[in-house]
Coordinates of C-alpha atoms in Angstrom, one line a residue:
X523 CA -20.5 -23.0 5.1
X524 CA -20.3 -22.3 8.8
X525 CA -17.5 -24.9 9.3
X526 CA -14.1 -23.3 8.7
X527 CA -10.9 -25.2 8.0
X528 CA -9.2 -23.3 10.7
X529 CA -10.3 -22.0 14.1
X530 CA -10.0 -18.2 14.7
X531 CA -7.1 -18.9 17.1
X532 CA -5.3 -21.0 14.6
X533 CA -5.9 -18.5 11.8
X534 CA -4.5 -15.7 13.9
X535 CA -1.5 -17.8 14.7
X536 CA -0.9 -18.3 11.0
X537 CA -1.4 -14.6 10.2
X538 CA 1.0 -13.4 12.9
X539 CA 3.7 -15.9 12.2
X540 CA 3.8 -16.5 8.5
X541 CA 6.2 -14.2 6.8
X542 CA 5.5 -15.1 3.2
X543 CA 2.2 -14.4 1.2
X544 CA -0.5 -17.0 1.3
X545 CA -4.1 -17.4 0.3
X546 CA -6.8 -18.6 2.7
X547 CA -9.6 -20.5 1.0
X548 CA -13.1 -21.6 2.4
X549 CA -12.9 -19.1 5.3
X550 CA -15.6 -16.6 4.3
X551 CA -18.4 -18.7 2.8
X552 CA -21.0 -17.4 5.2
X553 CA -19.9 -13.7 5.1
X554 CA -22.7 -11.4 3.8
X555 CA -19.9 -9.2 2.3
X556 CA -19.5 -11.8 -0.4
X557 CA -22.7 -10.3 -1.9
X558 CA -21.1 -6.8 -2.2
X559 CA -20.9 -6.6 -6.0
X560 CA -21.0 -3.2 -7.6
X561 CA -24.7 -3.5 -8.4
X562 CA -25.6 -4.3 -4.8
X563 CA -23.4 -1.5 -3.4
X564 CA -24.9 1.0 -5.8
X565 CA -28.3 0.2 -4.4
X566 CA -27.1 0.5 -0.8
X567 CA -25.4 3.9 -1.5
X568 CA -28.6 5.2 -3.1
X569 CA -26.9 7.7 -5.5
X570 CA -24.1 8.8 -3.2
X571 CA -21.0 9.9 -5.1
X572 CA -17.5 8.7 -4.4
X573 CA -14.2 9.7 -5.9
X574 CA -12.6 7.7 -8.7
X575 CA -9.0 7.9 -9.8
X576 CA -8.5 7.5 -13.6
X577 CA -5.4 6.4 -15.4
X578 CA -4.3 5.4 -18.9
X579 CA -4.4 1.8 -19.9
X580 CA -1.3 2.4 -22.0
X581 CA 1.9 1.0 -20.3
X582 CA 4.8 3.4 -20.1
X583 CA 8.4 2.7 -18.8
X584 CA 7.7 4.8 -15.7
X585 CA 5.0 4.1 -13.0
X586 CA 1.7 5.9 -13.3
X587 CA 1.9 7.6 -9.9
X588 CA -1.3 9.0 -8.4
X589 CA 0.0 12.6 -8.9
X590 CA -0.4 12.0 -12.7
X591 CA -3.9 10.6 -12.6
X592 CA -7.2 12.4 -13.1
X593 CA -10.1 12.4 -10.5
X594 CA -13.9 12.5 -10.8
X595 CA -16.8 12.3 -8.4
X596 CA -19.4 9.7 -9.6
X597 CA -22.0 7.3 -8.4
X598 CA -21.5 3.5 -8.6
X599 CA -24.4 3.4 -11.1
X600 CA -22.5 5.8 -13.4
X601 CA -19.3 3.8 -12.9
X602 CA -21.1 0.6 -13.8
X603 CA -22.7 2.1 -16.9
X604 CA -19.3 3.5 -18.0
X605 CA -17.5 0.2 -17.5
X606 CA -20.2 -1.5 -19.7
X607 CA -19.9 1.1 -22.4
X608 CA -23.5 2.4 -22.1
X609 CA -24.4 5.5 -24.2
X610 CA -25.7 7.4 -21.0
X611 CA -22.0 8.0 -20.1
X612 CA -21.6 10.5 -22.9
X613 CA -22.9 13.2 -20.6
X614 CA -21.9 11.9 -17.2
X615 CA -18.7 12.4 -15.1
X616 CA -16.9 9.8 -17.2
X617 CA -17.8 11.5 -20.5
X618 CA -14.2 12.8 -21.1
X619 CA -12.7 9.3 -20.5
X620 CA -12.9 6.6 -23.2
X621 CA -13.3 3.3 -21.5
X622 CA -11.1 1.6 -24.1
X623 CA -8.3 4.0 -23.1
X624 CA -8.8 4.6 -19.3
X625 CA -9.3 2.6 -16.2
X626 CA -11.1 3.9 -13.0
X627 CA -10.5 3.1 -9.4
X628 CA -12.4 4.0 -6.3
X629 CA -9.5 3.1 -4.0
X630 CA -8.8 3.5 -0.3
X631 CA -12.5 4.0 0.6
X632 CA -13.0 3.5 4.3
X633 CA -16.2 1.6 4.8
X634 CA -16.9 3.5 8.1
X635 CA -17.0 6.7 6.1
X636 CA -19.0 5.8 3.0
X637 CA -21.5 3.8 5.0
X638 CA -21.6 6.1 8.0
X639 CA -25.4 6.3 7.8
X640 CA -25.8 2.5 7.5
X641 CA -23.6 1.1 10.4
X642 CA -25.5 -2.2 10.3
X643 CA -23.6 -3.1 7.1
X644 CA -20.3 -3.2 9.0
X645 CA -21.3 -6.6 10.4
X646 CA -21.2 -8.1 6.9
X647 CA -17.4 -8.3 7.2
X648 CA -16.3 -10.7 9.9
X649 CA -12.6 -10.6 10.6
X650 CA -13.3 -12.3 13.9
X651 CA -13.1 -15.6 11.9
X652 CA -9.4 -14.7 11.5
X653 CA -8.8 -14.3 15.2
X654 CA -9.5 -10.6 15.5
X655 CA -12.8 -10.3 17.6
X656 CA -14.7 -7.1 17.1
X657 CA -13.0 -6.3 13.8
X658 CA -15.6 -5.7 11.1
X659 CA -16.2 -3.5 8.1
X660 CA -15.8 -0.5 10.4
X661 CA -12.1 -1.3 10.4
X662 CA -11.9 -2.2 6.7
X663 CA -11.4 -0.5 3.4
X664 CA -13.3 -0.9 0.1
X665 CA -11.8 -1.1 -3.4
X666 CA -13.8 -0.9 -6.7
X667 CA -12.1 -0.8 -10.0
X668 CA -12.4 -1.4 -13.7
X669 CA -10.1 -3.6 -15.8
X670 CA -6.5 -2.3 -15.7
X671 CA -7.0 -0.3 -12.5
X672 CA -3.8 -0.4 -10.5
X673 CA -1.4 1.5 -8.1
X674 CA 2.4 1.7 -8.5
X675 CA 4.4 -1.0 -6.7
X676 CA 5.2 0.0 -3.1
X677 CA 5.5 -1.4 0.4
X678 CA 3.5 -0.4 3.4
X679 CA 5.5 0.8 6.4
X680 CA 2.9 -0.4 9.0
X681 CA 1.4 -3.7 9.8
X682 CA 0.4 -6.7 7.7
X683 CA -2.7 -6.9 5.4
X684 CA -5.7 -9.2 4.9
X685 CA -7.4 -8.8 1.6
X686 CA -10.8 -10.4 0.6
X687 CA -11.7 -10.6 -3.1
X688 CA -15.4 -10.1 -3.6
X689 CA -16.1 -9.5 -7.3
X690 CA -13.8 -10.2 -10.3
X691 CA -10.1 -11.1 -10.1
X692 CA -7.0 -9.2 -9.3
X693 CA -3.4 -10.3 -10.0
X694 CA -0.9 -9.6 -7.3
X695 CA 2.9 -9.3 -7.8
X696 CA 4.6 -9.5 -4.4
X697 CA 8.3 -9.0 -3.7
X698 CA 10.0 -9.9 -0.3
X699 CA 11.5 -7.2 1.9
X700 CA 15.0 -8.4 0.9
X701 CA 14.4 -7.3 -2.6
X702 CA 14.1 -3.6 -1.6
X703 CA 17.3 -2.5 -3.2
X704 CA 16.4 -4.2 -6.5
X705 CA 13.1 -2.2 -6.6
X706 CA 14.8 1.2 -6.4
X707 CA 12.8 2.7 -3.5
X708 CA 11.8 6.4 -3.5
X709 CA 9.7 8.6 -1.3
X710 CA 8.7 10.9 -4.1
X711 CA 5.8 11.3 -4.5
X712 CA 5.7 11.5 -0.7
X713 CA 3.0 9.7 1.2
X714 CA 3.2 8.7 4.8
X715 CA 3.5 4.9 5.3
X716 CA 4.2 4.1 1.6
X717 CA 7.6 3.5 0.0
X718 CA 7.2 3.5 -3.8
X719 CA 9.3 1.8 -6.4
X720 CA 10.7 3.7 -9.3
X721 CA 10.2 0.5 -11.4
X722 CA 7.1 0.0 -13.5
X723 CA 6.5 -3.6 -12.7
X724 CA 4.3 -4.0 -15.7
X725 CA 6.9 -2.7 -18.1
X726 CA 10.3 -2.4 -16.3
X727 CA 13.0 -0.3 -17.8
X728 CA 15.9 -2.7 -17.3
X729 CA 18.4 -0.3 -18.9
X730 CA 17.7 2.3 -16.2
X731 CA 17.0 -0.2 -13.4
X732 CA 19.2 -3.2 -14.1
X733 CA 19.1 -4.6 -10.6
X734 CA 15.4 -5.3 -11.0
X735 CA 16.5 -8.5 -12.8
X736 CA 17.6 -9.8 -9.4
X737 CA 14.2 -9.4 -7.8
X738 CA 11.9 -12.4 -7.0
X739 CA 8.3 -11.9 -7.8
X740 CA 5.6 -14.0 -6.1
X741 CA 2.5 -13.9 -8.2
X742 CA -1.1 -14.9 -7.5
X743 CA -4.5 -14.3 -9.1
X744 CA -6.9 -13.7 -6.3
X745 CA -10.5 -14.9 -7.0
X746 CA -13.8 -14.1 -5.3
X747 CA -14.0 -15.8 -1.8
X748 CA -10.3 -15.9 -1.3
X749 CA -8.3 -14.0 1.3
X750 CA -4.7 -13.0 0.7
X751 CA -2.2 -12.4 3.5
X752 CA 0.3 -9.7 2.7
X753 CA 3.1 -9.9 5.3
X754 CA 4.8 -6.9 6.8
X755 CA 7.0 -4.9 4.4
X756 CA 6.3 -7.1 1.3
X757 CA 6.3 -5.0 -1.9
X758 CA 3.1 -5.3 -4.0
X759 CA 1.7 -4.3 -7.3
X760 CA -1.8 -5.3 -8.2
X761 CA -4.1 -5.0 -11.2
X762 CA -7.7 -5.6 -11.8
X763 CA -7.9 -8.2 -14.7
X764 CA -11.7 -8.4 -15.0
X765 CA -14.2 -5.7 -16.2
X766 CA -15.2 -4.9 -12.6
X767 CA -13.5 -5.8 -9.3
X768 CA -14.4 -5.3 -5.7
X769 CA -12.1 -6.0 -2.7
X770 CA -12.2 -5.5 1.0
X771 CA -9.1 -5.3 3.2
X772 CA -8.0 -4.7 6.8
X773 CA -4.6 -3.9 8.2
X774 CA -3.4 -5.7 11.3
X775 CA -1.3 -3.6 13.7
X776 CA 2.0 -5.0 14.9
X777 CA 4.4 -3.9 17.7
X778 CA 7.0 -3.2 15.0
X779 CA 4.8 -0.3 13.9
X780 CA 6.1 1.7 16.8
X781 CA 9.6 1.9 15.4
X782 CA 8.2 2.3 11.9
X783 CA 6.3 5.5 13.1
X784 CA 9.6 6.9 14.3
X785 CA 11.2 6.2 10.9
X786 CA 8.2 7.7 9.1
X787 CA 8.3 10.8 11.3
X788 CA 12.0 11.3 10.4
X789 CA 11.2 10.8 6.7
X790 CA 8.4 13.3 6.8
X791 CA 10.5 15.9 8.5
X792 CA 13.3 15.6 5.9
X793 CA 11.2 15.4 2.8
X794 CA 8.9 18.3 3.8
X795 CA 11.9 20.5 4.9
X796 CA 13.9 19.9 1.7
X797 CA 11.0 19.9 -0.8
X798 CA 9.3 22.9 0.7
X799 CA 12.5 24.9 0.4
X800 CA 12.7 24.1 -3.3
X801 CA 11.5 26.7 -5.8
X802 CA 8.3 25.7 -7.7
X803 CA 9.4 24.6 -11.2
X804 CA 7.4 23.2 -14.1
X805 CA 4.4 21.8 -12.4
X806 CA 5.7 18.5 -11.2
X807 CA 4.1 17.2 -8.0
X808 CA 6.0 15.8 -5.1
X809 CA 3.2 15.4 -2.5
X810 CA 0.8 12.5 -3.1
X811 CA -2.9 13.5 -3.4
X812 CA -3.7 11.4 -0.3
X813 CA -1.6 13.8 1.8
X814 CA -3.4 16.9 3.0
X815 CA -0.5 19.3 3.0
X816 CA 3.2 19.7 3.5
X817 CA 3.2 20.0 7.3
X818 CA 5.5 22.5 9.0
X819 CA 8.8 21.7 10.6
X820 CA 7.4 22.5 14.1
X821 CA 4.5 20.0 13.6
X822 CA 6.8 17.4 12.2
X823 CA 9.1 17.7 15.2
X824 CA 6.2 17.4 17.6
X825 CA 5.2 14.2 15.9
X826 CA 8.7 12.8 15.9
X827 CA 8.8 13.3 19.7
X828 CA 5.4 11.7 20.1
X829 CA 6.5 8.7 18.0
X830 CA 9.7 8.3 20.0
X831 CA 7.8 8.5 23.3
X832 CA 5.3 5.9 22.1
X833 CA 8.2 3.6 21.1
X834 CA 9.9 3.9 24.5
X835 CA 6.6 3.3 26.3
X836 CA 6.1 0.2 24.2
X837 CA 9.6 -1.0 25.2
X838 CA 8.9 -0.4 28.9
X839 CA 5.6 -2.3 28.6
X840 CA 7.3 -5.2 26.8
X841 CA 9.9 -5.5 29.5
X842 CA 7.4 -5.5 32.3
X843 CA 5.2 -8.0 30.5
X844 CA 7.8 -10.6 29.4
X845 CA 5.8 -13.3 31.1
X846 CA 2.9 -12.7 28.8
X847 CA 2.6 -14.6 25.6
X848 CA 3.6 -12.8 22.4
X849 CA 0.3 -13.8 20.9
X850 CA -1.7 -11.6 23.3
X851 CA -4.6 -10.0 21.5
X852 CA -3.9 -6.6 20.1
X853 CA -6.1 -3.6 20.8
X854 CA -8.3 -3.1 17.8
X855 CA -8.3 0.3 16.2
X856 CA -11.7 1.9 16.2
X857 CA -10.7 4.9 14.1
X858 CA -11.4 4.5 10.4
X859 CA -7.9 5.6 9.5
X860 CA -6.5 2.3 10.7
X861 CA -3.4 2.2 8.5
X862 CA -2.2 5.8 8.8
X863 CA -0.8 7.4 11.9
X864 CA -2.3 10.6 13.1
X865 CA -0.2 13.7 12.8
X866 CA -2.5 16.4 14.2
X867 CA -1.1 18.4 17.1
X868 CA -2.3 17.1 20.4
X869 CA -3.2 13.6 19.1
X870 CA -1.7 10.9 21.3
X871 CA 0.3 8.2 19.6
X872 CA -1.1 4.7 19.5
X873 CA -0.7 2.6 22.6
X874 CA 1.6 -0.4 22.8
X875 CA 0.4 -3.8 21.8
X876 CA 2.1 -7.1 22.3
X877 CA 1.5 -9.0 19.1
X878 CA 5.1 -9.1 18.1
X879 CA 8.1 -8.8 20.4
X880 CA 10.6 -8.0 17.7
X881 CA 10.6 -5.0 15.3
X882 CA 11.9 -7.0 12.4
X883 CA 10.6 -10.4 11.3
X884 CA 13.2 -13.1 10.9
X885 CA 13.3 -15.2 7.8
X886 CA 11.3 -18.3 8.6
X887 CA 13.3 -21.5 8.7
X888 CA 12.4 -24.6 6.8
X889 CA 11.3 -26.4 9.9
X890 CA 9.1 -23.5 10.9
X891 CA 7.4 -23.5 7.5
X892 CA 6.7 -27.2 7.9
X893 CA 4.5 -26.4 10.9
X894 CA 2.3 -24.2 8.7
X895 CA -0.8 -26.2 7.6
X896 CA -0.4 -25.5 3.8
X897 CA -2.9 -27.4 1.7
X898 CA -6.2 -26.8 -0.1
X899 CA -7.3 -24.3 2.5
X900 CA -4.0 -22.4 2.8
X901 CA -2.0 -21.9 -0.5
X902 CA 1.5 -20.6 -0.6
X903 CA 2.2 -17.8 -3.1
X904 CA 5.4 -19.2 -4.6
X905 CA 8.3 -17.3 -6.3
X906 CA 8.3 -17.3 -10.1
X907 CA 10.8 -16.2 -12.8
X908 CA 10.2 -13.0 -14.6
X909 CA 9.3 -14.7 -17.9
X910 CA 6.8 -16.9 -16.1
X911 CA 5.4 -14.0 -14.1
X912 CA 5.0 -11.6 -17.0
X913 CA 3.9 -14.1 -19.5
X914 CA 6.0 -12.6 -22.3
X915 CA 9.5 -12.8 -23.7
X916 CA 12.0 -9.9 -22.9
X917 CA 12.6 -7.8 -26.0
X918 CA 15.2 -5.1 -26.9
X919 CA 14.1 -1.6 -27.6
X920 CA 15.4 1.9 -27.3
X921 CA 14.3 1.9 -23.7
X922 CA 16.3 -1.3 -22.9
X923 CA 15.0 -4.8 -22.1
X924 CA 11.3 -4.8 -21.6
X925 CA 8.9 -7.3 -20.0
X926 CA 5.3 -6.9 -21.0
X927 CA 2.0 -7.4 -19.2
X928 CA 0.4 -5.4 -16.4
X929 CA 0.0 -6.5 -12.8
X930 CA -0.8 -4.1 -9.8
X931 CA -2.4 -2.3 -6.4
X932 CA -2.1 -0.9 -2.8
X933 CA -4.1 -0.2 0.3
X934 CA -4.5 2.1 3.1
X935 CA -4.8 5.8 2.4
X936 CA -7.1 8.4 3.8
X937 CA -9.3 10.2 1.3
X938 CA -8.3 13.7 2.0
X939 CA -8.6 17.1 0.3
X940 CA -6.1 17.1 -2.5
X941 CA -3.4 19.8 -2.2
X942 CA -0.9 19.7 -5.0
X943 CA 2.4 21.4 -4.5
X944 CA 4.2 22.4 -7.7
X945 CA 7.7 21.1 -7.1
X946 CA 10.4 19.3 -9.1
X947 CA 9.5 15.6 -9.3
X948 CA 12.0 14.2 -11.7
X949 CA 14.5 12.0 -9.9
X950 CA 16.6 11.1 -12.9
X951 CA 16.7 14.2 -15.1
X952 CA 18.7 17.2 -13.8
X953 CA 17.7 20.8 -14.3
X954 CA 20.7 21.5 -16.4
X955 CA 24.0 20.1 -17.7
X956 CA 27.0 20.6 -15.5
X957 CA 29.5 23.1 -16.8
X958 CA 32.5 21.5 -18.4
X959 CA 34.8 23.6 -16.2
X960 CA 33.5 21.9 -13.0
X961 CA 33.0 18.4 -14.2
X962 CA 35.4 16.0 -16.0
X963 CA 32.4 14.5 -17.8
X964 CA 30.5 17.1 -19.8
X965 CA 27.7 14.6 -20.6
X966 CA 26.9 14.1 -16.9
X967 CA 23.8 15.8 -15.6
X968 CA 23.6 17.7 -12.3
X969 CA 22.2 16.0 -9.3
X970 CA 18.6 16.9 -8.5
X971 CA 16.9 17.4 -5.1
X972 CA 15.2 14.1 -5.5
X973 CA 18.5 12.3 -6.2
X974 CA 19.7 13.6 -2.8
X975 CA 16.4 12.5 -1.1
X976 CA 16.6 9.0 -2.6
X977 CA 19.9 8.6 -0.7
X978 CA 19.0 10.6 2.4
X979 CA 15.6 8.9 3.1
X980 CA 16.6 5.4 1.8
X981 CA 14.9 2.9 4.1
X982 CA 18.3 1.6 5.3
X983 CA 19.5 5.1 6.2
X984 CA 16.3 6.1 7.9
X985 CA 16.4 2.8 10.0
X986 CA 19.9 3.6 11.1
X987 CA 19.0 7.2 12.0
X988 CA 16.0 6.0 14.0
X989 CA 18.1 3.6 16.0
X990 CA 20.7 6.3 16.8
X991 CA 17.9 8.7 17.9
X992 CA 16.3 6.0 20.1
X993 CA 19.7 5.2 21.7
X994 CA 20.2 8.8 22.4
X995 CA 16.8 9.0 24.1
X996 CA 17.5 5.9 26.2
X997 CA 20.8 7.5 27.4

């Protein structure tokens, strides 16, 4: 079990160079974290409660965003009893949620926080085997879900991701960065570092989102003991397919994150300014529960300046250090909030690392892929057709062409106090019909604030704005 198929140095080289998803096998056989099933974790936590997100198992044409979910505080023992259908749940925190109709997910739980009084458990997770010395459970996140638990399809703005499956299985649907336009990106609900898709991958509305037909899904079912590499900017939707699942992940920082933080700062400023100016309407929520609040324009401007300064400092360091190898080890984050940037006033931006000299990864050439040691210990996640992926035949309905079967998940949010702002959140339905006097088409609906935002903060537009801002600062 101590003999790994790849050395830490070789594994890190693969992680930092491979720009398509792949599964590592036989790399964690001696990790104590493999024993972290829910029963074991329940005993370790000794009755400590954690927050669970609950959603409906029924599949709608629209994604079930976190703003539409319910939340309860419960122990893992109560969760396990509920997931097994025990009668004791009739009076517990899950008493209002029928297991046959709901799923529960304790997601984005930073291990450093929930086990803060048991720091010795951090060493059960050994990312040093993947070439990141010093990285352990302290820089990792825990995921515990019931069958059907998922998060809407999205991409992460920062870093790449390593995911260890511990208990049960999860099915991942991944889409390459080049498919972004086919997935209809949106920043509503707004969450820093997450670009959501309007498409419900489990049940796509092809009449409303016809370009989704052009997307290319890469699908894999991750089993216990396997580690999935999710490269930078790959879209993903994941679903628990067994009664109980446990996963552990860690995000790996990249130099490209410096430019991404500038883009995220621009996005936050625009979304907060426009949505905060909108009158509260019918209770729709635009701010994701993982966000503390809609920060002020002054604070957002301060963060934008910090992000730009950090990027320019990174560029200066890169120029002065050209002689150094691009595989120089990155500084490990010691803060538990390893994926999210900090926005607090006075907080210095992250320092520059030299893991990647380019801000955007090029598409790997065939000869480069041939150098990757694919085989029984490193398995490619290959593209599949929609019918193969979904396991069902497309059918016609009033909602358009539908593909059936759930797949889904996402990582990396801080568990913050939820502050829901009642703002308009319907990107497709306007508040009223346009007057026939001012529109040649009386059936056309008026544009909403979110329609404007979908264009204004589209990833391509924000990328261009960030480049123009950075050029201005260089001058």
